[in-house]
Structures are given as C-alpha cells and as structure tokens.
PDB file of C-alpha atoms in Angstrom:
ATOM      1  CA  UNK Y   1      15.601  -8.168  13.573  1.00  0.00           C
ATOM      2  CA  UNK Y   2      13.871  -5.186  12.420  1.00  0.00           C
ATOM      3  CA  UNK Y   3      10.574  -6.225  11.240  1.00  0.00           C
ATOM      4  CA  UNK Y   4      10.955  -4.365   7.292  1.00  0.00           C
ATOM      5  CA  UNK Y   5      14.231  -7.313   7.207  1.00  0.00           C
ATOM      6  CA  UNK Y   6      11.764 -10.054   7.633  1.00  0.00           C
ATOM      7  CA  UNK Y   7      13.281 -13.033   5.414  1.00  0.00           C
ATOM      8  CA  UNK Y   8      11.499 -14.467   2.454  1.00  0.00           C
ATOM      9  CA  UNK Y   9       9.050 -12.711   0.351  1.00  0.00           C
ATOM     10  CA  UNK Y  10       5.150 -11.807   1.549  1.00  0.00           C
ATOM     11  CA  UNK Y  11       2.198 -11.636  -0.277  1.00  0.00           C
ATOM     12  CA  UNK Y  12       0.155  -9.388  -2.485  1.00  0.00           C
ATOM     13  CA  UNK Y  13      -3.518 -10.184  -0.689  1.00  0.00           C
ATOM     14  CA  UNK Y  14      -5.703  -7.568  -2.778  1.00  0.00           C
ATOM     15  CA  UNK Y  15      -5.864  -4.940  -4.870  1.00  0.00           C
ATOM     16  CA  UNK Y  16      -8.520  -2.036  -5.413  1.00  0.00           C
ATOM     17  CA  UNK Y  17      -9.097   0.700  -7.488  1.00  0.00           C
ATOM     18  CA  UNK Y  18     -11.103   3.478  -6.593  1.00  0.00           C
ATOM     19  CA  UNK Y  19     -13.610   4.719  -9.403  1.00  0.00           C
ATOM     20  CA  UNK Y  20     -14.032   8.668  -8.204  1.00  0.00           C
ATOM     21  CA  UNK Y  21     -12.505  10.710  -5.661  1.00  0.00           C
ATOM     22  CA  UNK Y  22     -14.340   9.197  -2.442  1.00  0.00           C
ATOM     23  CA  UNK Y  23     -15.861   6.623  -4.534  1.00  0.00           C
ATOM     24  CA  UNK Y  24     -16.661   2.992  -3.831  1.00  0.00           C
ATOM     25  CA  UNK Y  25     -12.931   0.856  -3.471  1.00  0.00           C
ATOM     26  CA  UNK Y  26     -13.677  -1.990  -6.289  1.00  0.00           C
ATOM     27  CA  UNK Y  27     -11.773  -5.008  -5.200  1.00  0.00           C
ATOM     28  CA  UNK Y  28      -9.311  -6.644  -8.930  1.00  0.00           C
ATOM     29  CA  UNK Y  29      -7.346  -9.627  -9.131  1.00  0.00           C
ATOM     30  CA  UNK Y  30      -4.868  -7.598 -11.273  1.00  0.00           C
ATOM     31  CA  UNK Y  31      -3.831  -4.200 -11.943  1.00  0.00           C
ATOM     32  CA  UNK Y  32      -0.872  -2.007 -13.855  1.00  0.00           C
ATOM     33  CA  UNK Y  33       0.924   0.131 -11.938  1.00  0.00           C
ATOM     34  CA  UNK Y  34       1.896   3.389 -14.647  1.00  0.00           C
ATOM     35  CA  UNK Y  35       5.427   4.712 -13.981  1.00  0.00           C
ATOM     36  CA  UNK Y  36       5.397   8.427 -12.404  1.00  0.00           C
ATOM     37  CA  UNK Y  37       1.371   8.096 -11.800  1.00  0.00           C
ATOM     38  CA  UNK Y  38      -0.225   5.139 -10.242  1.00  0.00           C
ATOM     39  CA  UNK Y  39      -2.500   2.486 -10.646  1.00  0.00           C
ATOM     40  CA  UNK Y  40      -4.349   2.604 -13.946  1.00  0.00           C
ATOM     41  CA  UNK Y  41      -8.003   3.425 -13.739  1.00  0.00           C
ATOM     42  CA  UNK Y  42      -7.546   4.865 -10.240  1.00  0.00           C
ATOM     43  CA  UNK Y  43      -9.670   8.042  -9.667  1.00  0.00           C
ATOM     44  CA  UNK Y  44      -6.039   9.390  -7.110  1.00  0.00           C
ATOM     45  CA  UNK Y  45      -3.095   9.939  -8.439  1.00  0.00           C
ATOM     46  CA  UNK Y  46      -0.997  12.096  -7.110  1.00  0.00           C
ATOM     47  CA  UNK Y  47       3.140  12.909  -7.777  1.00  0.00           C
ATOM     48  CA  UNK Y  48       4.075  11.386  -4.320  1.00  0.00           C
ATOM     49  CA  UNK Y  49       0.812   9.580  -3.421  1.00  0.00           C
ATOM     50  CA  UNK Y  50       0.119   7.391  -6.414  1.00  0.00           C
ATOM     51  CA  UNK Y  51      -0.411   3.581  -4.633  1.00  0.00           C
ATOM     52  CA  UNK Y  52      -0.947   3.243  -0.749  1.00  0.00           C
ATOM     53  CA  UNK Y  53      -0.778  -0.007   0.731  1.00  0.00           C
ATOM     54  CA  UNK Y  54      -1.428  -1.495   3.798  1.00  0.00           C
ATOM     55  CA  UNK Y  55      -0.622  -4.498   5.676  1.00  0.00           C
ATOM     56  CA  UNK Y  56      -3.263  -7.109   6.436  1.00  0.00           C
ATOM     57  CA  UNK Y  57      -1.473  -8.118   9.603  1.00  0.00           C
ATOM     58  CA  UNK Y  58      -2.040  -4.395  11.101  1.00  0.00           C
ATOM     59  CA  UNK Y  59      -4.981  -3.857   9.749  1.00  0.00           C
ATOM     60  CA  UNK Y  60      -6.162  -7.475  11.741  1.00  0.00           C
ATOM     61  CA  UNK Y  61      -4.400  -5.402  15.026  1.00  0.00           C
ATOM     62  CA  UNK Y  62      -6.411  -2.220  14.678  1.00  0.00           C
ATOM     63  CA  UNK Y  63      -9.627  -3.621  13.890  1.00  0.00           C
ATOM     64  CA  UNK Y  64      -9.095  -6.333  16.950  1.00  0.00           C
ATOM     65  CA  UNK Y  65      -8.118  -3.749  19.330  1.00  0.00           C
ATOM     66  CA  UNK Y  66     -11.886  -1.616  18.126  1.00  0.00           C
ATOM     67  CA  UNK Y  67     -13.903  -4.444  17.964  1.00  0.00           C
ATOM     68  CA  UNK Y  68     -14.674  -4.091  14.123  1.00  0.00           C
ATOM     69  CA  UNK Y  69     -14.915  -6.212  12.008  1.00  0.00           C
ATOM     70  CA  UNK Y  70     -14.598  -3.828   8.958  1.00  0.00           C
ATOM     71  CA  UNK Y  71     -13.533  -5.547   5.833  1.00  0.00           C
ATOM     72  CA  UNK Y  72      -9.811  -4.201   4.668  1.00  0.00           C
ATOM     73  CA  UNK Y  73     -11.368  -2.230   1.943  1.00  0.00           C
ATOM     74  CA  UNK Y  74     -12.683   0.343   4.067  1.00  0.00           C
ATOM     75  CA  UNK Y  75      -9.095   1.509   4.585  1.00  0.00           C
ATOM     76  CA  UNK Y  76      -9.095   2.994   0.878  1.00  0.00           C
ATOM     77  CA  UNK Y  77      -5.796   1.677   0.339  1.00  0.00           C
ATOM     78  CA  UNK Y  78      -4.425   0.338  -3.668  1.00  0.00           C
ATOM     79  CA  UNK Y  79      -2.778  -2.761  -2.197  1.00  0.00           C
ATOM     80  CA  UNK Y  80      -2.918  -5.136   1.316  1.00  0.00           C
ATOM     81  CA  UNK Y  81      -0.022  -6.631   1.362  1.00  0.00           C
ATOM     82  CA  UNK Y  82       0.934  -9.418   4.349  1.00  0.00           C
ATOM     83  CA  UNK Y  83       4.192 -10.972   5.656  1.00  0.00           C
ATOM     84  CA  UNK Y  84       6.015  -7.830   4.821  1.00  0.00           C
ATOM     85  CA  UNK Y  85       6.240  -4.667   7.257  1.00  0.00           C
ATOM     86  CA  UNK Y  86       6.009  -0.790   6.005  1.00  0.00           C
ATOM     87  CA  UNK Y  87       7.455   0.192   9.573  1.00  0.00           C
ATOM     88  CA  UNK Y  88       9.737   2.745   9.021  1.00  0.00           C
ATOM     89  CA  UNK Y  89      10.498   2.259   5.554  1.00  0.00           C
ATOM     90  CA  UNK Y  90      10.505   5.339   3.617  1.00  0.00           C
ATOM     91  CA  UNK Y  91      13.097   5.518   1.002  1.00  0.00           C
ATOM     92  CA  UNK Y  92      13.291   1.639   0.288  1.00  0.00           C
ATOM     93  CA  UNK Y  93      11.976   0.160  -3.138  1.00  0.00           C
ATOM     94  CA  UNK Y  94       9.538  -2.451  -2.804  1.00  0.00           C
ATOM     95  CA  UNK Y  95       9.111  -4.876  -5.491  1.00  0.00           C
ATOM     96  CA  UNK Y  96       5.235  -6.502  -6.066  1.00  0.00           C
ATOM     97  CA  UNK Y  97       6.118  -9.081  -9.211  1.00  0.00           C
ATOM     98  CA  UNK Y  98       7.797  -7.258 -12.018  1.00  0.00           C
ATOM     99  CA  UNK Y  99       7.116  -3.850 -10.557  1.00  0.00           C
ATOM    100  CA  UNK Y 100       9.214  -1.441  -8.269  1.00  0.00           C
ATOM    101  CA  UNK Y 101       7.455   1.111  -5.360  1.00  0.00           C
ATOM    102  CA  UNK Y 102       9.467   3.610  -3.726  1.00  0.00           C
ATOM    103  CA  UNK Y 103       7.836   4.279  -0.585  1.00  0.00           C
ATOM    104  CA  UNK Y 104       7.706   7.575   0.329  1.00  0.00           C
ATOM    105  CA  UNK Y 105       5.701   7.832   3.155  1.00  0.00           C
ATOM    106  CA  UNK Y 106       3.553   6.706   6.178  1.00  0.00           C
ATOM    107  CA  UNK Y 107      -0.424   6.837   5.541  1.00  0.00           C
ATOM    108  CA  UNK Y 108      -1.808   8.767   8.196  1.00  0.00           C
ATOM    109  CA  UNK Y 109      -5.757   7.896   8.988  1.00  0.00           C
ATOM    110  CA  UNK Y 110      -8.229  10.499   8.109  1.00  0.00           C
ATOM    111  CA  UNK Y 111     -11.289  11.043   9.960  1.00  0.00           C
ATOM    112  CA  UNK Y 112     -13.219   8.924   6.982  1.00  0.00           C
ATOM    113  CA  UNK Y 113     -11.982   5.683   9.511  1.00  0.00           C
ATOM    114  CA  UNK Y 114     -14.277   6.796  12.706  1.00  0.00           C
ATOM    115  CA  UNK Y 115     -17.050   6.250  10.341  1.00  0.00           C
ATOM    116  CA  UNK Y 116     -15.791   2.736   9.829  1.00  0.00           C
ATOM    117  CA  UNK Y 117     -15.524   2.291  13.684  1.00  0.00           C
ATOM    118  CA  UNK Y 118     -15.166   4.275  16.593  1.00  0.00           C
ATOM    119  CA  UNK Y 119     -11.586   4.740  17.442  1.00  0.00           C
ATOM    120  CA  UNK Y 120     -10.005   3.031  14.235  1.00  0.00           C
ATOM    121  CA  UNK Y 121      -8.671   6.154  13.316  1.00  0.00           C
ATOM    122  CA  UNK Y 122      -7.005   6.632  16.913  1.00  0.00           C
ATOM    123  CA  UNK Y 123      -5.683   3.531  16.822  1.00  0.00           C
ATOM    124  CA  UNK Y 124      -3.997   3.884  13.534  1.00  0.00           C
ATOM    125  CA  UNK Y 125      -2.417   6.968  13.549  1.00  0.00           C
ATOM    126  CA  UNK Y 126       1.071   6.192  14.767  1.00  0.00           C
ATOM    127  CA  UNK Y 127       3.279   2.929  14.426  1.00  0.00           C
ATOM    128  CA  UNK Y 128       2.497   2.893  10.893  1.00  0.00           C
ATOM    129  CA  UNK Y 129      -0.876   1.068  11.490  1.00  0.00           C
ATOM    130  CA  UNK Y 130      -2.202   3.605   8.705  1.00  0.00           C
ATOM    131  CA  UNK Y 131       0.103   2.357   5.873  1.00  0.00           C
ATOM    132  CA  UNK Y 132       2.578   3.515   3.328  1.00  0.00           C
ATOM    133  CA  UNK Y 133       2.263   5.916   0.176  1.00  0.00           C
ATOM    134  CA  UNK Y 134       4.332   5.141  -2.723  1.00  0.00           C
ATOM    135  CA  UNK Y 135       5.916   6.034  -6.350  1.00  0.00           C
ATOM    136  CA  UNK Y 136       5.950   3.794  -8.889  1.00  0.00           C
ATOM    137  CA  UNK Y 137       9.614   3.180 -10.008  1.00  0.00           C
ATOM    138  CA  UNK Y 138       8.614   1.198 -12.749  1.00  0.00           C
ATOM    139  CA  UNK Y 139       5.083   0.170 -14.459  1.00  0.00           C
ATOM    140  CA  UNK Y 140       3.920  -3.243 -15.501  1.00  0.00           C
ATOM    141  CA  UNK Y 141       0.927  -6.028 -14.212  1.00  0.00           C
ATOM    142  CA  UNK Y 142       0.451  -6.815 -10.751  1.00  0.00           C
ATOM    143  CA  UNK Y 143      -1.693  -9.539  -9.714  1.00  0.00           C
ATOM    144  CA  UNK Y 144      -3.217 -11.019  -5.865  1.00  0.00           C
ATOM    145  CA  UNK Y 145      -0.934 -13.648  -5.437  1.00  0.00           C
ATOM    146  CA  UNK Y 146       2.546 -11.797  -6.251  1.00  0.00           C
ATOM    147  CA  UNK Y 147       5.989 -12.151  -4.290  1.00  0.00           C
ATOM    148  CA  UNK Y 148       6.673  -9.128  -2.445  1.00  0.00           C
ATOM    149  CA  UNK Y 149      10.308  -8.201  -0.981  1.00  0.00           C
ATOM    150  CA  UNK Y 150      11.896  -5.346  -0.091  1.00  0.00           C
ATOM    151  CA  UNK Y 151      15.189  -4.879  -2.529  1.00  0.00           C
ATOM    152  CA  UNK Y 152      18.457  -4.031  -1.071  1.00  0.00           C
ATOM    153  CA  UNK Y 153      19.266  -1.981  -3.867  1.00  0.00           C
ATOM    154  CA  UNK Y 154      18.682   1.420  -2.448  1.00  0.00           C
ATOM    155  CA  UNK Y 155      18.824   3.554  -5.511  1.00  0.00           C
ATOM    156  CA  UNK Y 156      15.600   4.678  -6.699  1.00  0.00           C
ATOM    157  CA  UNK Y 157      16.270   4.277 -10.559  1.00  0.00           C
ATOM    158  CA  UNK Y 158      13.108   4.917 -12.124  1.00  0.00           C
ATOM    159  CA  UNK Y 159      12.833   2.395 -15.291  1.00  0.00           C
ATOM    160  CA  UNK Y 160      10.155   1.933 -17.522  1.00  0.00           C
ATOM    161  CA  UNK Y 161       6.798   0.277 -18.416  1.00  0.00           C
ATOM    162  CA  UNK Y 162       7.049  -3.689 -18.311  1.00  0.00           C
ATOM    163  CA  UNK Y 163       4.062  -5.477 -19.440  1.00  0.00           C
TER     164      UNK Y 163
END
C-alpha cells in the first residue's frame, strides 16, 4: 500500500502561526485557513506557499537519526499533522475538518535547520522528510484535534469561506 492510501483519517497535532517573516512560530489550538492566501494572521503567504505542514512521524525520524531533540516547531511549518503521509502527494486535496489543501509541493529544508541541529537539514532534504506546501481550496476553522484524510476527489475546485 502506498503510504499517502493509509486507511482511516490522521490527526491535526498543532498548529502555528508565525508573527513576522523569520519570527518566533506561536503554537494555537485553532486557526482559519483564508481561501487563495493562507492561514490568517500568518506573517507568509505566498500564491503557492500559503500553509506547509509536516508530519510528526518524520519529523520523530529526522530528529532520531541527529540526535535532537528539537521541539517540532523549529521546523517553521503551519500544521504537524500524524497518521497521514505527504510522500509523493502533490496534486491531491487534503481535507483538515471543514477545510480543503491542495498540496502543491514538497518542503525542501533550508539551511535555518543546521542551526536547529547539525545534519537535520541533510537528513531532510529528500523522501519528503521536509514536508508539503499547500493552497487553500477552501477557508474556514481548523482546530488540533481535526480528522485529516486525503479525498479521492481529484479536482481541485476551489470553494469558498466556511466558518
């Protein structure tokens, strides 16, 4: 089974927001994702980059195989999502609660993750370790806790704002 078919739903684990460009990740128990640009209050936002995620599974992988013990923050991702893969899913929609990501992209690691630990940025850069960039299809609230599952609607319909 490829590991983006996993059955059942995973899990929205955290959510952050980033204040400033390079600014402090501030760690929310909810968030609304704004169709075409993001995560409100989110210093990046970008026309293909507006949410990145990461998986807390992968993130437990790199930071094992360092020897850090870096909290998942550090990454700079929007979301951590577990029981889910981003593994060679660009083009699917992802659906956190009510709202819809189209994930266009893997996150490659910047240099920013050597100064978390030595070789974390090494370690991510292929396989998808880095995490996934993604468009929001639709807005609404997103909270820690959520269902996550990938949809098997392909078709990247973008909606509107659901509260």
């Amino acid at each position: 089974m490829n590991p983006s078919e996993r059955p059942g739903p995973g899990r929205l684990e955290a959510i952050w927001l980033k204040r400033a460009h390079r600014g402090p990740m501030d760690a929310v128990a909810e968030a609304r994702a704004i169709l075409g640009h993001g995560l409100e209050g989110n210093a990046d936002k970008g026309k293909i980059r507006q949410i990145t995620i990461i998986e807390r599974e992968m993130w437990e992988a790199v930071t094992s195989r360092t020897g850090s013990d870096a909290p998942p923050s550090s990454r700079r991702a929007n979301l951590m999502l577990s029981g889910i893969s981003l593994a060679g899913t660009r083009n699917r929609i992802l659906r956190i609660g009510v709202v819809r990501l189209l994930i266009a992209g893997e996150t490659k690691p910047c240099e920013r993750m050597e100064a978390v630990a030595d070789g974390l940025e090494q370690a991510m850069y292929n396989g998808w370790y880095g995490g996934a960039f993604a468009q929001v299809l639709n807005g609404g609230t997103i909270r820690t806790g959520d269902a996550v599952a990938w949809e098997r609607d392909e078709a990247p319909a973008r909606e509107k704002q659901v509260k």
